[in-house]
Amino acid sequence: AAKMLSKARKMPSLKEFPEDRSICTLYVGGVPESLSQQDLMDYFYAYGEVKAIRKSDAKKCAFVTFASRSMAEETARAHAEAGLHIKNNKLRLMWGRPSTKGGAQGGKRQQNQREQQNPPSWQQQQQVASSSALPYPSMDPNMMGSAPKRARQS
């Protein structure tokens, strides 16, 4: 029990605002599937303009991003003592972490978004296909059809 209390004391408090002023996101933990994204929007909108809410049912959490830091701070102050209760669900509220641009996950996500916005041209696709080694000769489009003629040996 002492170890758990020690860990709890080391956890960041809602009263301690992050030094990074760009953080306008609050983490909401313990979100049941029954609590919809609209329920979260309705609740948090009372504290200011909500830019986005990202809810993950698999991880039972949500990230609430406010339009300004002052709105996020007001929300944190309001819930620092009493905690967060939405529709009879006791939830955990903490400051979000700063986003790491170009991180392992973020970099791949940004690349996928770029590819969706600017799909590769037909020539680029062909260059990739011809430059990579194909596992089977039958997959090579240059080898389709009749075999090339060989010079006769006399």
mmCIF file of C-alpha atoms in Angstrom, residues 14 24-32 35-37 39-41 43-44 50 52-57 59-66 75-76 79 83-86 89-97:
data_model
loop_
_atom_site.group_PDB
_atom_site.id
_atom_site.type_symbol
_atom_site.label_atom_id
_atom_site.label_comp_id
_atom_site.label_asym_id
_atom_site.label_seq_id
_atom_site.Cartn_x
_atom_site.Cartn_y
_atom_site.Cartn_z
ATOM 1 C CA LEU A 14 -4.412 18.935 -12.027
ATOM 2 C CA CYS A 24 -4.665 22.579 -24.294
ATOM 3 C CA THR A 25 -5.585 18.901 -23.997
ATOM 4 C CA LEU A 26 -6.897 16.988 -21.010
ATOM 5 C CA TYR A 27 -6.724 13.200 -20.700
ATOM 6 C CA VAL A 28 -9.878 11.474 -19.435
ATOM 7 C CA GLY A 29 -9.312 7.932 -18.163
ATOM 8 C CA GLY A 30 -11.735 5.161 -17.251
ATOM 9 C CA VAL A 31 -14.274 6.103 -19.930
ATOM 10 C CA PRO A 32 -16.839 3.303 -20.325
ATOM 11 C CA LEU A 35 -20.389 7.133 -22.379
ATOM 12 C CA SER A 36 -20.568 8.596 -25.890
ATOM 13 C CA GLN A 37 -18.375 11.213 -27.482
ATOM 14 C CA ASP A 39 -21.836 13.036 -23.732
ATOM 15 C CA LEU A 40 -18.235 14.190 -23.270
ATOM 16 C CA MET A 41 -18.782 17.138 -25.632
ATOM 17 C CA TYR A 43 -20.148 18.064 -20.433
ATOM 18 C CA PHE A 44 -16.896 19.810 -21.342
ATOM 19 C CA VAL A 50 -13.970 22.271 -27.382
ATOM 20 C CA ALA A 52 -11.809 18.113 -30.597
ATOM 21 C CA ILE A 53 -12.573 14.988 -28.621
ATOM 22 C CA ARG A 54 -10.795 11.750 -29.471
ATOM 23 C CA LYS A 55 -12.305 8.741 -27.694
ATOM 24 C CA SER A 56 -10.792 5.271 -27.674
ATOM 25 C CA ASP A 57 -13.147 2.521 -26.516
ATOM 26 C CA LYS A 59 -8.180 1.994 -24.223
ATOM 27 C CA LYS A 60 -11.169 3.332 -22.261
ATOM 28 C CA CYS A 61 -9.948 6.909 -22.496
ATOM 29 C CA ALA A 62 -10.545 10.189 -24.287
ATOM 30 C CA PHE A 63 -8.570 13.321 -25.099
ATOM 31 C CA VAL A 64 -10.404 16.637 -24.886
ATOM 32 C CA THR A 65 -8.712 19.516 -26.711
ATOM 33 C CA PHE A 66 -9.896 23.028 -25.866
ATOM 34 C CA THR A 75 -11.639 22.836 -16.410
ATOM 35 C CA ALA A 76 -8.636 21.507 -14.475
ATOM 36 C CA HIS A 79 -12.096 19.239 -11.110
ATOM 37 C CA GLY A 83 -12.779 14.838 -9.409
ATOM 38 C CA LEU A 84 -14.726 14.188 -12.586
ATOM 39 C CA HIS A 85 -18.150 12.536 -12.625
ATOM 40 C CA ILE A 86 -20.153 12.239 -15.831
ATOM 41 C CA ASN A 89 -19.195 7.466 -13.906
ATOM 42 C CA LYS A 90 -16.148 8.457 -11.877
ATOM 43 C CA LEU A 91 -13.430 9.318 -14.372
ATOM 44 C CA ARG A 92 -9.748 10.211 -14.073
ATOM 45 C CA LEU A 93 -8.721 13.632 -15.398
ATOM 46 C CA MET A 94 -5.105 14.615 -16.092
ATOM 47 C CA TRP A 95 -3.218 17.025 -18.306
ATOM 48 C CA GLY A 96 -2.381 15.699 -21.756
ATOM 49 C CA ARG A 97 1.209 15.286 -22.824
#
